Every structure is written in C-alpha cells, then in structure tokens.
Amino acid sequence: MKILKVQALRGPNIWSVQRKKLIQMRLDLEEMEQFPTNKIDGFRERLEAMFPTMIDHRCSEGVQGGFFMRIERGTWMGHVIEHIALEIQTLAGMETGFGRTRETKTPGIYNVVFSYTEENVGMFAAESAVNIANALIKGTNFDLEAEIQKMREIRERVRLGPSTGSIVEEAVARDIPWIRLGTNSLVQLGYGINQMRFQATITCKTSNIAVSIACNKEETKRMLDNASIPVASGGICVDEADLEATIKKIGYPIVLKPLDGNHGKGASINVTNWKDAVAGLEYAQKYSRRIIVEKFITGFDFRVLIIDNKLVAAAKRVPANVLGNGTDSIQQLIDTINLDPRRGYGHENVLTQIDVDRDTLDLLQKLEYNLDSIPKKGETVYLKSTANLSTGGTSVDVTDMMHPENVFLCERISRVIGLDICGVDIMAENLTQPLKENGGCILEVNAAPGFRMHLAPSEGLPRNVASPVIDMLYPLGKPSRIPIIAVTGTNGKTTTTRLLAHIVKNNGFKVGFTTSDGIYIQNHMLEKGDTTGPMSAEYILKDPTVEFAVLETARGGILRSGLGFSRCDIAVVTNIQEDHLGLNDIHTLDDLARVKSTVAKSVKKDGWAILNAEDEQCVKIGEDLRCNVAFFSMDEENPLIKRLSKEGKIVCVYENGFITVKKGEWKIRIERATHVPLTMGGKAKFMIANVLAATLAAYLWGFKTEDISLSLQTFIPSAAQTPGRMNIFEFKKFKVLIDFAHNASGYLGVEDFLLSVVANKKIGIIAGVGDRRDEDIKECAKIAGRMFDHIIIRQEKHLRGRTEEEIINLILEGISESGRNVTHEIIPKEVEAIKHAINSAEEGTFITALSDVVTNAIEIVQEYLDKENEQGLI
C-alpha cells in the first residue's frame, strides 16, 4: 500500500460541516485491492489481539463489536486503516471517533478520512495506521506502545496547555470562534474588530505594568507590605555576603528562590544550615542572578485564584510524596503511584507522573535516604520542595472553606498589583481563619497562574475557572463575531464579492474582502495573488480593524483545507458550470456542486443562502439546506421564481429592465440595469446576474434599498476596481476588452456581450489550460470561433502536463467545429500576442483578450493607451 497524499482539513469541508478537524489521506491499496480482510488468514485474530478495545467500534452495524463483524465478512484495507487511525489516537489519550472511507473514480485508490484532536498527531496517525495494517497483514511484530508514546510526545509539543485549552473550550461552548496564532499558546477569540487575545492566562486586558510588578518578587513584597498585607520577612541576595547578612537578620529556617523564577524552579525550602544555604544559593542562581531569601513559614501551601478582581477558586497544594508501607523502597513506591490512571505524561491527565530529579535527591539526602531506602509504614516522604502539579504534586479544593476576611484580602491583593487574572500563594495552617490570626502570610503573587489545579483537583469540587475569564473578555451583550458573506460558484465570484464589498463599505463598515486577485481591507490591497482559500479568509478575520468580511471562496481551498471560517451569515452561489472537472476527484457537475455546497451549508440557521434559480445544481443545493434560502433569476417567469413568489418568499429578478426584489407579488425596484455601470449599459447579461446576487444578499442583510441603489450606481468597472472583468480600453480607432473568462460558461457570457458590439472586425486572443479535459478546451475554442473573425492563439503558460502543440491542436479542432471560416495565427507569448493585435488593429476593430494572467495583459494595454494619450497632448 502507498500513501499518495495526506492533508489536514481545519474548517467545514466536503465530508462534514460540523466536524471541522479531519485528516484526509489518499491511499493506493495496490495489490491489497484484491485482498479484503476475509481473504487474509488470521487477520481478524491479529487485529483483535492488538486492539481489544476496538470491540467498542460499532461501525455501520450499530452494535458493540460491529467493526469486527465487518472484518469477518470482509472489508477493504482503507476502512481498516481508518479505524486503526482513530483507535491509536484514542489510546494515546486523544479520544476521537468520526471516519469515512470512500473509493475514488480510480480503482484501488481510496480517500481515508478520520477526525483528530491535534493536527500533527493526526498526520502521524495516518502514516502509523498504514504501517500497523501492513504488519497485521504480514503477521510481523509491531511495537504499538512505542508508537503511542511518540504520539503523546508530539501532542505535548504542540497542544495547548491545560489553562489555555480550558479557556478555548469555554469559548467554544459559548459559540465564540477561535484562532491559534502561531504554534505557542497565543490565541485569538472572536473575529475582526470583536477579537480578544490571550496567551496562557495573560489576556489582552492584562496590565503590562502589573505583570512586571508580579515578576519582580521584591517589588511585589514591598507593595504588599506597604498595603498592610502580611508577607514573609527576608531580603534580596546576589552573593554569600548578602546571604549571610540576611540570615543573621531573619534566622533559620529559610527559603531561597530566584527573584524572577516560576513554577518552583530553583527553589530550596526549609533550609536550616549554612552549607545547605550556600548550595541553595548556587542552585537558585542557575535561574536568576538575584535571589530572594525569606523566613520559612510552616503550614500548608495554598493557591488562590482571582479573576477580574473576584475570587473564583482556592486550592491546597501538596508536594509530590510517597507514603511508606514498611516493605517497598522509595523508587518502588514512586513506580506504584505513577500507575495511578489519573497520572499521565505531561498535562494529559489530572495529575502528572512523578519524575526523580536533583530536587528529589536533595530532599532525600536531607533525610539520609536514597531511592533504595525503605520508609517506615505510615511515614510521608516528600519528593519535591514545591507543590506544583507539573512536578507531580496534588491539589485539594478549599474554595468554600475560605474565611470572608481572607477572600477580601486576596481580592484586594489583585487590585494592589493590578492583575486581571491573579494567583496568590499563601502559606498558612488553614484558610478558615483570617491570616492575621493564624500567622499565615503571602508568599507570591503570580501573573499567568495555572488553572489545572482548580479545573481538576485530586480532591474536592472542580471549578470552571475558565468561565469568568470569558465573562471578563465578553461581558453580556458584547459580540464575538463579525458579519461574514461568503461568495462561491464557477463564474462571477470575484465581481459579486467586489460589488458586495462596495455596498458594505458605502454603508459605513470597515470591510475586508478576498478575491482571486488579492486581499483587501477598505480597498487597500494588502496581499496580491489568488487569495480565495482558507488562509486568506483567516487573514481577514484576524485583522483587528475589520468590521465586515466578504470572502470569495473557491473550490481549491475547500478541497485543500476546508473553509477558513466556522460559519457565515450569508452565502452566495452564483452558478455551477463545467470547470476544473477531472481534477482532485471532481469529475461531474454533481461532484463540483458537492464542493460548492460546503459554503452554503456553513450558513448559520437564521442566515441566508443566495442561489441561482436558473442553475439546476444550485436548485438541488437549496433542497438540502437548513438555513433560509432565497433565489435570483434573470427571468421573472422562471417556474421556481413564480412558485416562490406565490408562497410569499423573497426573490430577486431582472424584469422590464430593472433590478427588482420581490416580496411575494410585491415588487421593490432597486435600480434600472442601464444605470448600473457594471452591466455595460445592460448589455452584459452575466453581469446583471452578478448584480442580482449581490443585491439580494445586501437586501437580506438589511441594507436600505436606496443605499443599495446608490452603491450599484457608483460601482464603476475598471482595471483598478474589477481587474480582468470586462475591462474595456478605448483607443482612438479601436477598443480592447480584457476578461478573465476561462471556461465555456465564461466564454458564452463574452459571446453574448459581443453580439451587442458593433465592430468592423473582432479579434480574439485565447489560450487553453492543460489540466482541463479535451472537451472543455475544444468547447471554449468552438465558442471563440463563433464570436471572433480572427483568432490569435497563445500558449506559453499553464501547460500542466501537456505539450504546447497538443493544446493548440485541441484549440484548432474546436475552432473548426464552429462552422465559420475563421482565420487564425499562433503567437506563443501573451505579451507578444497582445502587442501584435494592437499594432495591427485597423479602425473599428474590437480586440478581446481572454487572459488568465490579467495583470500582465492590463499593464501592456494600459501602456499603449498612455502612449497614445501622451502623443495626443503633444
């Protein structure tokens, strides 16, 4: 078996609109296509022995053990690999369970699709599942545990930490979208102008000054002391002389820790002699030159969490320890504790496995123990000097036990330091008494405190501490999303997108939009190129100035990664025509419609899908949608339009020369088509269709009809406004039209427009695209043969696996099928072809360049026009 391609889908996609995180693997079964599982001796037994937990895979049988039943009856290896990929992720601690396996039009080649929780792990699982399947087929050994451990390690490298993850989960539960910014814990919640950012538990509302204060333990201690808040006595040391002076002042026992440390790194506690004090100084200075030395306060270690100046949780932290039984060594006791299913690798479980490090060995040495020592029965041996969960510590929730005065004290501390999310470390016998009574004190105030101990304490009530974070970032009534209109289809996407963006901008919104020629924010091009994929959509949604997004969404991006947004308010499907067929398993119009329908299916329940009533595939799409649906048509007498009008539905039609919205039988005439520059005086019928689509979308969004009308009248087609979309350059003696038409439907639109053009001679410059089907190339050429008197064939680009000669021959065949005596010439380079057409143009000639690289064509023609204008001024 051979993996041909593995890709990660990150948004709504052709397999599922709800399940956004999917791996799609294109797999060639090769000789295994002839060997379903029931023809492989012992395969089921080996599979069941390796994965006994697969008994829970119900598969299409719908019963426990259903998948094993399918194996027994016989199923193909792609299906098996799908289930293995899901199971190994689950065994690695990432439970997931959606999968699909479908054979492509090429026999033996399958698309194996399965869900993932961490993308890198999912990609690894795809390859691993194939390797496991091969081992099971051959009956060879496979180290499954080592593979699963690799997956755990990958997950720990790339996953969000428990604190960040909990905030994201809470946001998702509230239907707030999120985007991970890079590979660390920096996350954006919401879209555009309504976004909020956070990293770990530092938010965009967190004061930089407050973080600086919290990170400076000396400054923190001074501010708290000045505010009459109890703190441990001590001082700052940089050398042994400072250390000696401080100890003389406060006496033993002491605590040493780095001034700028965190997570307990470099700390030494309960130090009772000079030798250990010097060793503690050296250890702490590995992390910070300046060391804080404090009086060691006896009692328990508590962490109190304050969010938005309100106490939300408190926990007692217990350092990693073992309880002696009188028979087992300390190492054996550690090994036994690590078998606790609640303990895991990194942050995968409630608790972390206990690892032996220098801190552990130092503590044991103080007790005159080593790892082979056997503690007495009932003796507690502490293995870490700090109670951090990341080093194996445990936590006990004590939120409800806190004395009101201690609650007041902690909330006051958060205001004194100025942190929106604040972790206060307290050493005291308990929190049920005021600290001033039991002698407790504040040890530290932490910016970016961890949430894990509160989310999943080893004892006590779990606290959803992520909830108040979201309450703070998105108080009641504050939106997290911005309006999104997504535009897809075969032809007219870019023009419709640009027109909608123009309407939105004219209504006072700061609009961001993506097209096949670039990314724009408020009409400023920020990125040039075909930007109709999910990364470009995300670019717009990440911009903090954007108030409204209009996103052209093409087939390629949907197939490659899914949509770049979780859902949209309005989706427009202009039409679905033959284009790009035969590529990426898209062979028929039904296949293409399935891809385009992903956009319409992503519309929110109370949103609108805008569809073409004259397009059979669009009508089919409308039948399967759960959102509101509205249709547009060039024909008021279209049967579907007539039926919908009778039912009182909203439609948009071209009637009696007007762009008209109909509500039932009532007509709201928006504007006369001849007054809309985009329609070329009403002559470009396909442009009128684009105007209908944009008008209906704008109307259903809620824009006023007079504002829509004004926008239609002020949207001027030009090389700057609509590059490559019916751009006409008027020379003194001839005209040049540049258009992006590249498929039969686009060519038909140009042909219809040219019927209204009066010219002595119509010259066309055309080319073929190598990855199109033979019939598609010939059909375009046939239409060209009908609408032009002379054709210049150029073909230096987009060969895509074909030879130049092969494509030109197909074009010539198509021209001959037009039935007209059309002259032609071949000029391979587009630049030379356009220059030749202009230089040889006679008076009254109309040149049409159907260009796939419109920028180059526009620059050439504009250069000639500028020269003519300059000469006219001389």
Short mmCIF file of C-alpha atoms in Angstrom, two decimals, residues 57-293:
data_model
loop_
_atom_site.label_atom_id
_atom_site.label_comp_id
_atom_site.label_asym_id
_atom_site.label_seq_id
_atom_site.Cartn_x
_atom_site.Cartn_y
_atom_site.Cartn_z
CA HIS A 57 -16.21 0.31 17.35
CA ARG A 58 -19.83 -0.25 16.33
CA CYS A 59 -19.25 0.75 12.70
CA SER A 60 -22.23 0.56 10.31
CA GLU A 61 -23.57 -2.48 12.21
CA GLY A 62 -24.58 -0.22 15.09
CA VAL A 63 -23.76 -2.79 17.77
CA GLN A 64 -20.78 -3.50 20.01
CA GLY A 65 -18.22 -5.47 18.05
CA GLY A 66 -19.76 -4.27 14.79
CA PHE A 67 -16.39 -3.45 13.23
CA PHE A 68 -15.05 -6.94 13.97
CA MET A 69 -18.15 -8.33 12.25
CA ARG A 70 -17.26 -6.29 9.16
CA ILE A 71 -13.70 -7.66 9.32
CA GLU A 72 -15.07 -11.20 9.48
CA ARG A 73 -17.35 -10.69 6.47
CA GLY A 74 -14.65 -8.86 4.55
CA THR A 75 -13.90 -5.17 4.18
CA TRP A 76 -11.15 -3.31 2.35
CA MET A 77 -7.93 -2.16 3.95
CA GLY A 78 -8.74 1.56 3.64
CA HIS A 79 -11.68 1.02 6.01
CA VAL A 80 -9.42 -0.88 8.43
CA ILE A 81 -6.79 1.88 8.38
CA GLU A 82 -9.47 4.47 9.16
CA HIS A 83 -10.42 2.57 12.32
CA ILE A 84 -6.79 1.98 13.34
CA ALA A 85 -6.01 5.70 12.98
CA LEU A 86 -8.94 6.55 15.24
CA GLU A 87 -8.08 3.89 17.83
CA ILE A 88 -4.39 4.73 18.21
CA GLN A 89 -5.27 8.38 18.81
CA THR A 90 -7.74 7.30 21.48
CA LEU A 91 -5.16 5.03 23.10
CA ALA A 92 -2.74 7.97 23.18
CA GLY A 93 -5.26 9.98 25.18
CA MET A 94 -6.95 11.87 22.33
CA GLU A 95 -10.38 10.34 22.03
CA THR A 96 -11.99 10.84 18.64
CA GLY A 97 -14.33 8.76 16.52
CA PHE A 98 -15.51 10.13 13.16
CA GLY A 99 -14.36 8.46 9.97
CA ARG A 100 -15.25 7.87 6.33
CA THR A 101 -13.55 5.79 3.64
CA ARG A 102 -14.62 6.15 0.02
CA GLU A 103 -13.18 4.71 -3.18
CA THR A 104 -12.33 7.28 -5.84
CA LYS A 105 -13.10 7.01 -9.53
CA THR A 106 -9.68 5.33 -9.86
CA PRO A 107 -10.00 1.65 -8.82
CA GLY A 108 -7.89 0.76 -5.80
CA ILE A 109 -7.39 4.38 -4.70
CA TYR A 110 -9.33 5.49 -1.63
CA ASN A 111 -9.87 8.63 0.37
CA VAL A 112 -9.48 7.64 4.02
CA VAL A 113 -10.90 10.33 6.29
CA PHE A 114 -10.77 10.43 10.09
CA SER A 115 -11.04 13.04 12.83
CA TYR A 116 -8.23 14.33 15.01
CA THR A 117 -7.78 16.47 18.11
CA GLU A 118 -4.19 17.56 17.42
CA GLU A 119 -3.30 18.06 13.75
CA ASN A 120 0.32 16.89 13.97
CA VAL A 121 -0.77 13.76 15.79
CA GLY A 122 -3.47 13.13 13.19
CA MET A 123 -0.93 13.38 10.36
CA PHE A 124 1.36 10.98 12.23
CA ALA A 125 -1.58 8.62 12.88
CA ALA A 126 -2.28 8.37 9.14
CA GLU A 127 1.16 7.02 8.35
CA SER A 128 1.30 4.93 11.51
CA ALA A 129 -2.06 3.27 10.75
CA VAL A 130 -0.78 2.16 7.34
CA ASN A 131 2.37 0.71 8.93
CA ILE A 132 0.31 -1.12 11.56
CA ALA A 133 -2.01 -2.52 8.87
CA ASN A 134 0.97 -3.78 6.89
CA ALA A 135 2.35 -5.52 10.00
CA LEU A 136 -1.03 -7.13 10.68
CA ILE A 137 -1.28 -8.34 7.08
CA LYS A 138 2.20 -9.89 7.19
CA GLY A 139 1.86 -11.15 10.76
CA THR A 140 5.05 -9.35 11.87
CA ASN A 141 5.64 -7.74 15.26
CA PHE A 142 4.86 -4.06 15.78
CA ASP A 143 5.78 -2.02 18.87
CA LEU A 144 2.41 -0.37 19.41
CA GLU A 145 3.26 1.12 22.81
CA ALA A 146 6.32 2.90 21.39
CA GLU A 147 4.18 4.35 18.59
CA ILE A 148 1.55 5.56 21.03
CA GLN A 149 4.23 7.16 23.20
CA LYS A 150 5.53 9.04 20.14
CA MET A 151 2.02 10.36 19.60
CA ARG A 152 1.84 11.51 23.22
CA GLU A 153 5.17 13.30 22.84
CA ILE A 154 4.01 15.02 19.64
CA ARG A 155 0.83 16.08 21.40
CA GLU A 156 2.73 17.56 24.34
CA ARG A 157 4.92 19.56 21.95
CA VAL A 158 2.05 21.10 20.01
CA ARG A 159 -1.07 21.05 22.17
CA LEU A 160 -2.48 24.00 24.03
CA GLY A 161 -1.67 23.88 27.73
CA PRO A 162 -4.45 22.98 30.20
CA SER A 163 -5.12 26.61 31.13
CA THR A 164 -5.24 27.85 27.52
CA GLY A 165 -7.21 24.77 26.46
CA SER A 166 -9.83 25.31 29.16
CA ILE A 167 -10.44 28.90 28.04
CA VAL A 168 -10.75 27.76 24.42
CA GLU A 169 -13.20 25.01 25.42
CA GLU A 170 -15.32 27.51 27.33
CA ALA A 171 -15.30 29.85 24.32
CA VAL A 172 -16.38 27.01 22.01
CA ALA A 173 -19.19 26.12 24.44
CA ARG A 174 -20.41 29.71 24.09
CA ASP A 175 -20.13 29.65 20.29
CA ILE A 176 -17.20 32.04 20.26
CA PRO A 177 -14.80 31.28 17.36
CA TRP A 178 -11.07 30.99 18.00
CA ILE A 179 -7.84 31.02 16.00
CA ARG A 180 -4.47 29.81 17.21
CA LEU A 181 -1.88 32.47 16.39
CA GLY A 182 1.29 30.52 15.68
CA THR A 183 2.42 27.34 17.39
CA ASN A 184 2.51 28.53 21.00
CA SER A 185 -0.34 29.37 23.38
CA LEU A 186 -1.26 32.71 21.79
CA VAL A 187 -4.95 32.51 20.89
CA GLN A 188 -7.44 34.89 19.28
CA LEU A 189 -11.05 34.67 20.36
CA GLY A 190 -13.65 36.19 18.07
CA TYR A 191 -13.19 37.73 14.63
CA GLY A 192 -12.06 41.10 13.31
CA ILE A 193 -12.81 44.13 15.43
CA ASN A 194 -14.51 41.96 18.07
CA GLN A 195 -11.45 39.83 18.77
CA MET A 196 -9.78 39.30 22.13
CA ARG A 197 -6.36 37.70 22.55
CA PHE A 198 -4.77 35.73 25.35
CA GLN A 199 -1.68 33.64 25.94
CA ALA A 200 -1.86 31.04 28.69
CA THR A 201 -3.70 33.15 31.31
CA ILE A 202 -2.36 36.54 30.20
CA THR A 203 -5.09 38.41 28.31
CA CYS A 204 -5.17 41.49 26.15
CA LYS A 205 -6.67 43.22 29.21
CA THR A 206 -3.73 42.28 31.45
CA SER A 207 -1.67 45.29 32.53
CA ASN A 208 1.95 45.14 31.39
CA ILE A 209 2.95 47.10 34.48
CA ALA A 210 1.11 44.63 36.72
CA VAL A 211 2.92 41.68 35.11
CA SER A 212 6.23 43.48 35.58
CA ILE A 213 5.45 44.03 39.26
CA ALA A 214 4.37 40.40 39.80
CA CYS A 215 7.54 39.14 38.12
CA ASN A 216 9.64 41.26 40.48
CA LYS A 217 9.18 39.47 43.79
CA GLU A 218 10.98 42.23 45.69
CA GLU A 219 8.71 44.94 44.31
CA THR A 220 5.62 42.80 44.90
CA LYS A 221 6.63 42.20 48.50
CA ARG A 222 7.27 45.90 49.08
CA MET A 223 3.89 46.93 47.66
CA LEU A 224 2.02 44.33 49.67
CA ASP A 225 3.86 45.27 52.86
CA ASN A 226 3.03 48.95 52.29
CA ALA A 227 -0.62 47.94 51.90
CA SER A 228 -0.57 46.18 55.31
CA ILE A 229 -0.76 42.74 53.74
CA PRO A 230 1.23 40.08 55.67
CA VAL A 231 4.37 38.89 53.87
CA ALA A 232 7.36 36.78 54.91
CA SER A 233 10.40 38.70 56.18
CA GLY A 234 13.58 38.45 54.12
CA GLY A 235 15.75 40.15 51.53
CA ILE A 236 17.49 40.00 48.16
CA CYS A 237 20.89 38.32 47.81
CA VAL A 238 23.42 38.21 44.99
CA ASP A 239 26.32 36.60 46.82
CA GLU A 240 27.28 34.78 50.01
CA ALA A 241 27.87 38.03 51.90
CA ASP A 242 24.28 39.15 51.23
CA LEU A 243 23.06 35.68 52.16
CA GLU A 244 24.92 35.73 55.48
CA ALA A 245 23.59 39.19 56.35
CA THR A 246 20.00 38.21 55.58
CA ILE A 247 20.19 35.02 57.62
CA LYS A 248 21.56 36.97 60.58
CA LYS A 249 18.54 39.27 60.32
CA ILE A 250 15.75 36.69 59.93
CA GLY A 251 17.34 33.46 61.22
CA TYR A 252 16.76 29.86 60.15
CA PRO A 253 14.83 28.06 58.66
CA ILE A 254 14.81 29.89 55.33
CA VAL A 255 13.54 29.61 51.75
CA LEU A 256 15.67 30.52 48.71
CA LYS A 257 14.18 31.11 45.27
CA PRO A 258 15.06 33.02 42.08
CA LEU A 259 13.77 36.56 42.02
CA ASP A 260 12.37 36.06 38.50
CA GLY A 261 11.52 32.37 38.81
CA ASN A 262 8.29 30.49 38.18
CA HIS A 263 6.78 27.02 38.60
CA GLY A 264 9.00 26.47 41.65
CA LYS A 265 12.17 26.26 39.56
CA GLY A 266 15.39 26.81 41.52
CA ALA A 267 13.66 26.89 44.92
CA SER A 268 15.02 25.35 48.14
CA ILE A 269 12.82 25.25 51.25
CA ASN A 270 13.25 24.65 54.96
CA VAL A 271 16.99 25.26 54.78
CA THR A 272 18.42 25.03 58.32
CA ASN A 273 22.23 25.37 57.97
CA TRP A 274 24.89 27.41 56.19
CA LYS A 275 26.11 24.60 53.92
CA ASP A 276 22.64 23.98 52.53
CA ALA A 277 22.04 27.72 52.27
CA VAL A 278 25.10 28.17 50.05
CA ALA A 279 24.05 25.17 47.92
CA GLY A 280 20.55 26.66 47.62
CA LEU A 281 22.06 29.99 46.52
CA GLU A 282 24.06 28.30 43.76
CA TYR A 283 21.01 26.31 42.62
CA ALA A 284 18.73 29.37 42.51
CA GLN A 285 21.32 31.40 40.61
CA LYS A 286 21.04 28.99 37.72
CA TYR A 287 17.72 30.76 37.03
CA SER A 288 18.32 34.30 38.27
CA ARG A 289 21.31 36.35 39.43
CA ARG A 290 19.28 37.94 42.22
CA ILE A 291 17.84 35.58 44.82
CA ILE A 292 15.04 36.16 47.27
CA VAL A 293 15.68 34.75 50.77
#
